[in-house]
Each structure stands twice: as structure tokens, then as C-alpha cells.
Coordinates of C-alpha atoms and ligand atoms in Angstrom, one line a residue:
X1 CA -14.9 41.3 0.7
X2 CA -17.0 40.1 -2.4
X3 CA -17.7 37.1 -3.7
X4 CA -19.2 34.5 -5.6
X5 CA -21.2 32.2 -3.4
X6 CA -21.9 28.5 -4.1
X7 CA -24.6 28.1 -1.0
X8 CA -26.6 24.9 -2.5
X9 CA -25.8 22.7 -5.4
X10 CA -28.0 23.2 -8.9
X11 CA -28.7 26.9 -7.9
X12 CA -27.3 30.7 -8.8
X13 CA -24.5 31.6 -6.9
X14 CA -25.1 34.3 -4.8
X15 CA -22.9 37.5 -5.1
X16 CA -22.2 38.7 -1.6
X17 CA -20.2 40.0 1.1
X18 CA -18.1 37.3 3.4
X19 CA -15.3 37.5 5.4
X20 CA -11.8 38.4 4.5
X21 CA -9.6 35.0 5.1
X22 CA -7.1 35.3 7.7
X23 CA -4.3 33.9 7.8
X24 CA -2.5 30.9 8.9
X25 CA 1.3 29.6 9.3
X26 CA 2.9 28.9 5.6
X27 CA 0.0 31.0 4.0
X28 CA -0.1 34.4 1.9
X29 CA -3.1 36.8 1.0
X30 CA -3.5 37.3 -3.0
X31 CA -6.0 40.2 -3.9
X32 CA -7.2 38.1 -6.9
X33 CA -7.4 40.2 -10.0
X34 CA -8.8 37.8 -12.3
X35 CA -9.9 34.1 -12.5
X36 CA -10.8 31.8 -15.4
X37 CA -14.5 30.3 -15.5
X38 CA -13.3 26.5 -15.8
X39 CA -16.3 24.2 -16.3
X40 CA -15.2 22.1 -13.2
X41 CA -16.3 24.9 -11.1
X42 CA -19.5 24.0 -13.1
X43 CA -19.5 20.8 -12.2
X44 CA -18.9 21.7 -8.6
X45 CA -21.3 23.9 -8.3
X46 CA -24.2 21.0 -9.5
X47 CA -22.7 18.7 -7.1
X48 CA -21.3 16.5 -9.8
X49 CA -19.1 14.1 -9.1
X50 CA -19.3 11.0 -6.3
X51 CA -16.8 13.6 -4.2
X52 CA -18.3 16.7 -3.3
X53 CA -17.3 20.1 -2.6
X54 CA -17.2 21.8 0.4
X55 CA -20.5 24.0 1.2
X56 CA -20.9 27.2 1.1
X57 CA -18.1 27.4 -1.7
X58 CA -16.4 30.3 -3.5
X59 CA -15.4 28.2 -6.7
X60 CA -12.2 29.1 -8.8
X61 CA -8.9 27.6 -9.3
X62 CA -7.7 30.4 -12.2
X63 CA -7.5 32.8 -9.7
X64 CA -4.4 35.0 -10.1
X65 CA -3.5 38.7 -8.0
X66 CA -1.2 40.3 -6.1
X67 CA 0.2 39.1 -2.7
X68 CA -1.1 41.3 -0.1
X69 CA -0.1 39.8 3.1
X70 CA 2.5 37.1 4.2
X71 CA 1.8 34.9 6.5
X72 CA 4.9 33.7 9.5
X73 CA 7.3 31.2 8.0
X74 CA 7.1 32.6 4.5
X75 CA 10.3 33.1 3.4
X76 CA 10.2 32.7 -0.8
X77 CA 7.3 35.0 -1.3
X78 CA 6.9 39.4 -0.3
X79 CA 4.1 41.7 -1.0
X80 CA 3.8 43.0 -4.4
X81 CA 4.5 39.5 -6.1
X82 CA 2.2 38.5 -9.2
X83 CA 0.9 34.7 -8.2
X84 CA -1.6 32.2 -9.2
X85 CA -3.8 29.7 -6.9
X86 CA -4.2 26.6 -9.1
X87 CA -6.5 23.3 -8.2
X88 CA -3.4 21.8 -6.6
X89 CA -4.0 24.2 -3.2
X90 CA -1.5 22.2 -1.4
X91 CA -0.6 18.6 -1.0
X92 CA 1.6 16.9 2.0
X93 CA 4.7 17.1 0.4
X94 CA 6.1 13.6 2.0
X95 CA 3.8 10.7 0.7
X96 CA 5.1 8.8 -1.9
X97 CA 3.3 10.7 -4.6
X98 CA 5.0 13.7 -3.5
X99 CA 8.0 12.2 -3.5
X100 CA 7.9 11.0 -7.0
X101 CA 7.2 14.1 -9.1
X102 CA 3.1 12.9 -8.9
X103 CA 2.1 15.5 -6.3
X104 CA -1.3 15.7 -8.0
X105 CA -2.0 12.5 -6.8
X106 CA -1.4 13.0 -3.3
X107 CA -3.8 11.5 -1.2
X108 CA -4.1 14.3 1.1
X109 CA -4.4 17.5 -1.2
X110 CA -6.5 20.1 -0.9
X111 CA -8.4 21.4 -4.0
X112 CA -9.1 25.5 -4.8
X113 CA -12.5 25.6 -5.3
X114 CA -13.5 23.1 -4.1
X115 CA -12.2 21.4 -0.9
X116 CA -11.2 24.8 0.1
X117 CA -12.3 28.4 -1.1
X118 CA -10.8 29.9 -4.5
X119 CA -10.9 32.3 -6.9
X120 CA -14.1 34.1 -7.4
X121 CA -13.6 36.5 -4.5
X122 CA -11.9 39.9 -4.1
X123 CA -9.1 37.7 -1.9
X124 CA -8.0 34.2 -2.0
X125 CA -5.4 32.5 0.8
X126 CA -2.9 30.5 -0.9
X127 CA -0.8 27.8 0.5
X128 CA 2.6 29.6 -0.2
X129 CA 4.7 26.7 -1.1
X130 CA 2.0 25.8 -3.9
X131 CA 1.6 29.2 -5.8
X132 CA 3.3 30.2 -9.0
X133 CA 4.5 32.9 -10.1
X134 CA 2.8 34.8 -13.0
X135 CA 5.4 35.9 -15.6
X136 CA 5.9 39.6 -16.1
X137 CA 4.9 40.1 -19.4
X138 CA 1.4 38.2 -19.4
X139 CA -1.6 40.3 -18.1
X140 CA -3.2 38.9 -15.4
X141 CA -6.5 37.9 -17.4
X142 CA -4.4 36.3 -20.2
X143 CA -2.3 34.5 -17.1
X144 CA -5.4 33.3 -15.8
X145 CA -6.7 30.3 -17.8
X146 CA -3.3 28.7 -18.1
X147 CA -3.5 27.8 -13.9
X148 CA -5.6 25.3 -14.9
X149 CA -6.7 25.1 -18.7
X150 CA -3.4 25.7 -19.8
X151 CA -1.5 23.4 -17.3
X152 CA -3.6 20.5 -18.0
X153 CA -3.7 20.4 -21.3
X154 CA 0.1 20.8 -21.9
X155 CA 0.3 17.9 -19.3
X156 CA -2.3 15.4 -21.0
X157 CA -0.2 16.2 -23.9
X158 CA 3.2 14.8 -22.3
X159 CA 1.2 11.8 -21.3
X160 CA 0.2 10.6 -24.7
X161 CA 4.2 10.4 -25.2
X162 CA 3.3 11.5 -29.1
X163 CA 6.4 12.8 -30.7
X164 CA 6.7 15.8 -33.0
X165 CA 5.9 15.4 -36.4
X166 CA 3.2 13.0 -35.1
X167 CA -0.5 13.7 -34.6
X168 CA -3.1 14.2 -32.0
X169 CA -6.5 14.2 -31.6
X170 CA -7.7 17.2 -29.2
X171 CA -12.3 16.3 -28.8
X172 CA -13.6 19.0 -27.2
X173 CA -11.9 23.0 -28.1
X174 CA -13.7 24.7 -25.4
X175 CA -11.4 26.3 -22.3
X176 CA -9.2 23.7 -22.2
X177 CA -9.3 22.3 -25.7
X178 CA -8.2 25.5 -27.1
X179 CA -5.4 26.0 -25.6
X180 CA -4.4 22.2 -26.0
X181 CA -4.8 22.6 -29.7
X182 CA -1.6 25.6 -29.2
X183 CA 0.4 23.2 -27.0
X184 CA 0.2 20.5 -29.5
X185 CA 1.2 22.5 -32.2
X186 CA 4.0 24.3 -30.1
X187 CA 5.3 20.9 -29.3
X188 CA 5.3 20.2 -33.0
X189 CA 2.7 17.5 -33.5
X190 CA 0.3 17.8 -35.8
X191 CA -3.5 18.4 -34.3
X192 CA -6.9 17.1 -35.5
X193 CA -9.6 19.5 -33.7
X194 CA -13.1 17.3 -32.9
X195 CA -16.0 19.6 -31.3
X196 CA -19.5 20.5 -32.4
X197 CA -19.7 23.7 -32.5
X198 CA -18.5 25.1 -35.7
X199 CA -16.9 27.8 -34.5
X200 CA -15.3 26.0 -32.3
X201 CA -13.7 24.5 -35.2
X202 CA -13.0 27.9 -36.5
X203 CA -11.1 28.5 -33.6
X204 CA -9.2 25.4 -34.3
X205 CA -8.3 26.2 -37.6
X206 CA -7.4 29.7 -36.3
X207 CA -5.0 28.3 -33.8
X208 CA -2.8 26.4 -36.0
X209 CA -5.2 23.1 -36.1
X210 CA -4.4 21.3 -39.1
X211 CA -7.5 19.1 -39.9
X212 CA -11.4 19.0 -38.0
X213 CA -13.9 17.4 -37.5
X214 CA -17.6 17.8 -36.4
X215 CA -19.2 14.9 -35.0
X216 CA -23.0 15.8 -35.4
X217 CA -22.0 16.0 -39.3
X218 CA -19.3 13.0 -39.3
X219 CA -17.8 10.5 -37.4
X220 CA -14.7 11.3 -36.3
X221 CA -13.2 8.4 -35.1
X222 CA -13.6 6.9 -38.8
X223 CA -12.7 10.3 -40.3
X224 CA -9.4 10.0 -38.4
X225 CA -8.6 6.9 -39.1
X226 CA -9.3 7.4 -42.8
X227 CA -7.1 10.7 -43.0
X228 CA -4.3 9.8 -41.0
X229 CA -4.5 5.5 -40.2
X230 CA -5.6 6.9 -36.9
X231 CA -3.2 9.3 -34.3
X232 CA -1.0 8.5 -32.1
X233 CA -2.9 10.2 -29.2
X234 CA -5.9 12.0 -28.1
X235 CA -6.3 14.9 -25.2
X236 CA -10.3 14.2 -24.2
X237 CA -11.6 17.3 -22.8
X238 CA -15.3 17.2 -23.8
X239 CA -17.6 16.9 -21.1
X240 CA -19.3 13.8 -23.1
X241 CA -19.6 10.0 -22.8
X242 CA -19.6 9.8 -26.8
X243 CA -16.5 12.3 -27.0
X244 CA -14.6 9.8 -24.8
X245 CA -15.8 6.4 -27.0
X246 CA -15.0 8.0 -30.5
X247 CA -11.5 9.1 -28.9
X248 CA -10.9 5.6 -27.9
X249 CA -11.7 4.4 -31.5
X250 CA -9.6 7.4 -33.2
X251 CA -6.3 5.9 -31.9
X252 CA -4.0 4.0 -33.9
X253 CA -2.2 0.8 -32.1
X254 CA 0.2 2.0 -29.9
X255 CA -1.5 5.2 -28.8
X256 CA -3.0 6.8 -25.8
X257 CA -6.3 8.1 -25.3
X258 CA -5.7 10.7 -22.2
X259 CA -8.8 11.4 -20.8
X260 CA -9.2 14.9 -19.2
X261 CA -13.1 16.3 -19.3
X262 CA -15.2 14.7 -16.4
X263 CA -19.1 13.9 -16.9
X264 CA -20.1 11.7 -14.2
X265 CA -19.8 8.6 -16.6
X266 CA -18.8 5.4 -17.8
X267 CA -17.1 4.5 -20.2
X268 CA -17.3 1.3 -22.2
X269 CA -13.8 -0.2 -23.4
X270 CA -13.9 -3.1 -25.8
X271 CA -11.3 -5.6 -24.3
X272 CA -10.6 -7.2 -27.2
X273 CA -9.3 -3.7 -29.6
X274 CA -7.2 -2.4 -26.7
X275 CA -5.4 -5.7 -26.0
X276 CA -4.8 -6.4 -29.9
X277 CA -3.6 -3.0 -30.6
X278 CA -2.0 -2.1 -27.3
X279 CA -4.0 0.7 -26.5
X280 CA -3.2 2.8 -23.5
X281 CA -6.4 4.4 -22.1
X282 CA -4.8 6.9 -19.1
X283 CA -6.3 9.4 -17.0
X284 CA -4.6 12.9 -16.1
X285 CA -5.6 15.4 -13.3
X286 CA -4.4 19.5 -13.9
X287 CA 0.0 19.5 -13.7
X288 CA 2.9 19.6 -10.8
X289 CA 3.8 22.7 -9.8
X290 CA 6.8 22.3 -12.4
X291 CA 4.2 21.7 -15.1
X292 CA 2.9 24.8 -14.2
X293 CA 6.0 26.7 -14.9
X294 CA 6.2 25.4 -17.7
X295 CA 3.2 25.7 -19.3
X296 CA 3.4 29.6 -18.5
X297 CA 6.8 30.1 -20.2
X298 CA 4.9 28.7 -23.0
X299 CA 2.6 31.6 -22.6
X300 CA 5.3 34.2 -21.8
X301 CA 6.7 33.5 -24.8
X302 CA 4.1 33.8 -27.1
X303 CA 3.4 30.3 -28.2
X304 CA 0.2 30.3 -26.5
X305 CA -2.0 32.6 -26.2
X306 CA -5.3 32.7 -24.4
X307 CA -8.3 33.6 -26.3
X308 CA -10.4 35.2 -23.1
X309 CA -13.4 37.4 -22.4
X310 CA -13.9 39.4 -19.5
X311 CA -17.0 39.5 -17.7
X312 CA -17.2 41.5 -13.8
X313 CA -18.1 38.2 -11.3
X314 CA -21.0 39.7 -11.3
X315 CA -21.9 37.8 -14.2
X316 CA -21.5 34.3 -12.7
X317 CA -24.5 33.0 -13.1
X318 CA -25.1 34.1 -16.8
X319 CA -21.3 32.8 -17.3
X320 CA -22.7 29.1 -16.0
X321 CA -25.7 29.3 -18.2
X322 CA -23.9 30.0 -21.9
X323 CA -21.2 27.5 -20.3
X324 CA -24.1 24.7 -20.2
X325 CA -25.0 25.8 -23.8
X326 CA -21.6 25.4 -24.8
X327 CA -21.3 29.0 -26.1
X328 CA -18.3 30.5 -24.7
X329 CA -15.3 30.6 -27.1
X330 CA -11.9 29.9 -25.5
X331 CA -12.7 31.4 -21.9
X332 CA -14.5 33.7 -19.7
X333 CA -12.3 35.4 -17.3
X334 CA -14.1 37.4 -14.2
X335 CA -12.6 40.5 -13.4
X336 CA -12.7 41.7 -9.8
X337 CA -13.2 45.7 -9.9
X338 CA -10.4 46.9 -7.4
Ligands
LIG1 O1 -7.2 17.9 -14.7 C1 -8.2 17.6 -15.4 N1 -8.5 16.4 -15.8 C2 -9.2 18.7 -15.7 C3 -8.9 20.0 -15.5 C4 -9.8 21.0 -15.9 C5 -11.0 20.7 -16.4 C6 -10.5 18.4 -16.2 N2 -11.3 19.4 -16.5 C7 -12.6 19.0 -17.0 C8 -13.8 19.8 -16.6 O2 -14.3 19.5 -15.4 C9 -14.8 19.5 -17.8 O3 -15.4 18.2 -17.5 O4 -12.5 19.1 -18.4 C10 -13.8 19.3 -19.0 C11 -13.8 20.5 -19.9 O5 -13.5 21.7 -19.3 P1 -13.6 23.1 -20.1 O6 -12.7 23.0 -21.2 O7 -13.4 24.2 -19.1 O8 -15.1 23.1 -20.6 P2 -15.8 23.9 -21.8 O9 -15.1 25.2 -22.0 O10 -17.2 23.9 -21.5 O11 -15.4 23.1 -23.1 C12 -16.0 21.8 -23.4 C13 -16.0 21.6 -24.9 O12 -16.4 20.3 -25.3 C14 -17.2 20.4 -26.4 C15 -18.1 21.6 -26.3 O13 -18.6 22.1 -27.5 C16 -17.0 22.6 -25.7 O14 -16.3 23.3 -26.7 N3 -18.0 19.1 -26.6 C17 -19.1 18.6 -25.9 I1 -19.9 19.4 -24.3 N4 -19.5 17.4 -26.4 C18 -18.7 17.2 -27.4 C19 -18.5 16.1 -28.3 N5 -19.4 15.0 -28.2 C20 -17.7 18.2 -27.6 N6 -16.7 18.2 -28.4 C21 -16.7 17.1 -29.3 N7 -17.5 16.1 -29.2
LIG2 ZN1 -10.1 23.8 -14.2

């Protein structure tokens, strides 16, 4: 089968025949029709973070098909069913994470992408009890990008606990930030957009955003606090130490700041503001499985819609290099030509 080949980090993928995966207990075969470009796969393929992926590596965590095959002990899933692989490949299901609705923590997961193969292949093996389905009337390239931008976002967004009617920050409207900015508002909370690009923040204001902010022309954590006596939360998803500090500052007392994007960075908090003003800084990794769900019905129902272009995997490597540029708007979804 084809794929997308991460052989060494900080070089081009290579786009090449491998072996079809076979099959194990518990598993199914999806014959991937799409997957989102999400810039973790970026990140994995530079060898980013103090974790790294396994090597070779077909990348992808969007990567949604058909199922193909079923493997014994399957019981839940047939042939012909419309699924997604997301980052969550499959945790133990019996640690105390598990057990508590935090499966995403589990210390024993395995990661699409990245600890195991994904997406950017013509076929993908799926742990069965960790797929979701993709709901009838979404397209499989519009499907994509919520298995991990979409599910992520909508989660960070329960975790600043803001309320409708209250506001948001969302730094960053790139894959994940632009669908975040249509959670938010489908959630009824009011959304200030922060990215650089200006058509980013056209997008924004496209997608329901109701005030934005550029922070190479202002800064927003005063702007924020001047419009609106700061928010109530903000969704991070910029891959930037100076996104992260502004979103700290642009949150009134009481809020969260969820952080989402990962640069391998630091970040500074000053002790003093966030004990004073009871500021929760929080960290959130992709959604549960139920997350998931929901964040599709979302989609399904035309609350959110993806803003996507197709490119054939093919493309990868060109795909990486207007990703590093910051150049995509909303996100690239590969096609696999079968
Ligand atoms: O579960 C998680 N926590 C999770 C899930 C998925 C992705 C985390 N991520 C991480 C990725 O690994 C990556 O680090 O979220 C980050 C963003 O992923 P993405 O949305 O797929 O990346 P993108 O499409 O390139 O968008 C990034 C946006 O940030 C803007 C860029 O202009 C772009 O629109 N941006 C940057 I770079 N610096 C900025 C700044 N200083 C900025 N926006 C505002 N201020
Ligand atoms: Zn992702």
C-alpha cells in the first residue's frame, strides 16, 4: 500500500510502498479515505518534543475510511462502517484514568501517528474499541479534522468552565483554532480571535468571531482586558511561547487559560497575579472517546463546519512547508486516490 513515510526526523517524508498491516485480536482494517494534516504530525516529524515518535513513522491521527477487515473478537464493528482513527489509538481501559472518564491520560496509551502508525497511508489498523463512528451526513474530508482539531478544541473549551453569554479568548485560528472559534460560539460564548495572520482573522470574523486581535499590530492581552475587563477563558492553540504569556495575561480573575498548542517551551508564570486573581493555568490533551461523539454531532448538525483543502498525500512535504509558514487556512486534508 502507499504511504507517507517519516524515515528520519527534520527531513521530507518519503512517499512509498510498505506493507499492508495485518491484523491482530480486537483490531479492524480502515481503507483510509482522508486524513487531516494536524501540525503535531509536524512536530513529530522534527522530533519535537522530549518523547519521541516511533521510527520509520506514517504520521496521521485524522485519518478516517471504510472498515475493510475485522479482526477475531470484534463484535461492535462490520465491513462497510464509516470510522475515524484519532490520537487516542487505544488506552488500557482498567487504570484509574480509564476508570474515571480521563482515558486520555492513561499511562499506557498508544498514540496514532506517532507511537504507532496512522493516517497518511492507503490503510490504517485501528484498535476497534477506540474508533468512532463518522456520522452519515459529513463527507469523509469534512469528518476528518474534527478526530483531532475538532475534538480538542470543543474539549479545551469545557475545561475553561466559561458559561454562555461569557467570553473566550481562542490565540492561534489555524487547524484547531478555527474550528474552536465555532465551538465557542455554538456553545454560546462570546469569542475574541488572536492570530497574526490577517486572514486568519478574516476567517474569525467569518466564523462567527465577535472581536480580533493581531498581535504584531497590538497587544492582545491589554486589548482584551480593555474591551471586555479581560475573559473568562482562553483555548491556546498557537504554536508560540509569546501566544501562551499574552493568554495568561488576557484572563480576568477567576479564569482559565487552557493550553493546547505544543512548542517545546517554557512558560513563565508570575506567582504573584495567578495567586491574587485565582488563575487556573490547565493543560488539555485531544478528547475521550465520548468527547469525540460529541464534537461530531456538533458537525453533523451543521454547527461546525470545517473549512478544508484537499491536497493527494502526495503533497506531504509541500503541505509541512506552507504549514511552517503558517499559510494554510483552516486545514489541509490528504486525499488517498482509491
Ligand atoms: O490535544 C492537544 N493538546 C493538541 C491536539 C492537536 C494539536 C495539541 N495540538 C497542538 C499542535 O501540536 C500544535 O502545537 O496544537 C498546536 C496547533 O496545531 P494546529 O492548529 O494544527 O496548527 P496550525 O494549523 O499550524 O495553526 C497554528 C496557528 O497559530 C498561529 C498561526 O498563525 C496559525 O494560525 N500563531 C502562531 I504559529 N504564533 C501566534 C501568536 N504569537 C499565532 N497566533 C497568535 N499569536
Ligand atoms: Zn492533532
Amino acid at each position: 500500500m502507499k504511504a507517507a513515510v517519516v524515515n528520519e526526523f527534520k527531513k521530507q517524508l518519503e512517499v512509498k510502498d510498505v506493507e499492508r498491516p495485518v491484523l491482530q485480536l480486537g483490531e479492524v482494517l480502515v481503507h483510509i479515505k482522508a486524513c487531516g494534516v494536524c501540525h503535531t504530525d509536524l512536530h513529530a516529524a522534527h522530533g519535537d518534543w522530549p518523547v519521541k515518535p516511533k521510527l520509520p513513522l506514517i504520521p496521521g491521527h485524522e485519518g478516517v475510511g471504510v472498515i475493510v477487515e475485522v479482526g477475531q473478537g470484534v463484535s461492535h464493528l462490520q465491513i462497510g462502517d464509516r470510522v475515524g482513527v484519532p490520537w487516542l489509538y487505544s488506552a488500557c481501559g482498567h487504570c484509574e484514568y480509564c476508570l474515571t472518564g480521563q482515558e486520555t491520560l492513561c499511562e499506557s496509551q498508544q498514540n496514532s501517528g506517532y507511537s504507532v502508525d496512522g493516517g497518511y497511508a492507503e490503510y490504517c489498523k485501528a484498535d476497534a474499541a477506540y474508533v468512532v463512528k463518522v456520522p452519515d451526513n459529513l463527507s469523509f474530508e469534512e469528518a476528518a479534522p474534527i478526530f483531532c482539531a475538532g475534538v480538542t478544541t470543543y474539549k479545551a473549551l469545557k475545561v475553561t468552565n466559561a458559561k454562555p453569554g461569557e467570553w473566550v479568548a481562542i490565540y492561534g485560528v489555524g487547524g484547531l483554532g478555527h474550528v474552536a472559534v465555532q465551538y465557542a460560539k455554538a456553545m454560546g460564548l462570546h469569542v475574541i480571535a488572536v492570530d497574526l495572520g490577517e486572514e486568519k482573522l478574516k476567517l474569525a470574523k467569518e466564523l462567527g468571531a465577535d472581536l480580533f486581535v493581531n498581535p504584531a499590530l497590538e497587544d492582545p492581552a491589554a486589548f482584551i482586558k480593555e474591551k471586555v475587563g479581560g475573559v473568562h477563558g482562553t483555548v491556546v492553540t498557537a504554536v508560540s511561547k509569546p501566544a501562551f504569556q499574552s493568554a495568561f495575561h488576557s484572563v480576568r480573575r477567576g479564569g482559565t487559560c487552557v493550553l493546547v498548542g505544543l512548542p517545546p517551551e517554557e512558560m513563565p508564570i508570575p506567582i504573584f497575579d495567578t495567586v491574587l486573581g485565582g488563575i487556573k493555568v490547565v493543560g488539555s490533551i485531544v478528547g475521550t472517546r465520548k468527547d469525540l461523539q460529541e464534537a461530531l454531532q456538533f458537525a453533523a448538525e451543521g454547527k461546525v463546519k470545517t473549512i478544508i483543502e484537499t491536497q493527494p498525500l502526495d503533497k506531504i512535504n509541500e503541505v509541512f512547508d506552507r504549514m511552517v509558514k503558517g499559510e494554510i487556512k483552516g486545514r489541509v486534508v490528504l486525499t488517498l486516490d482509491n
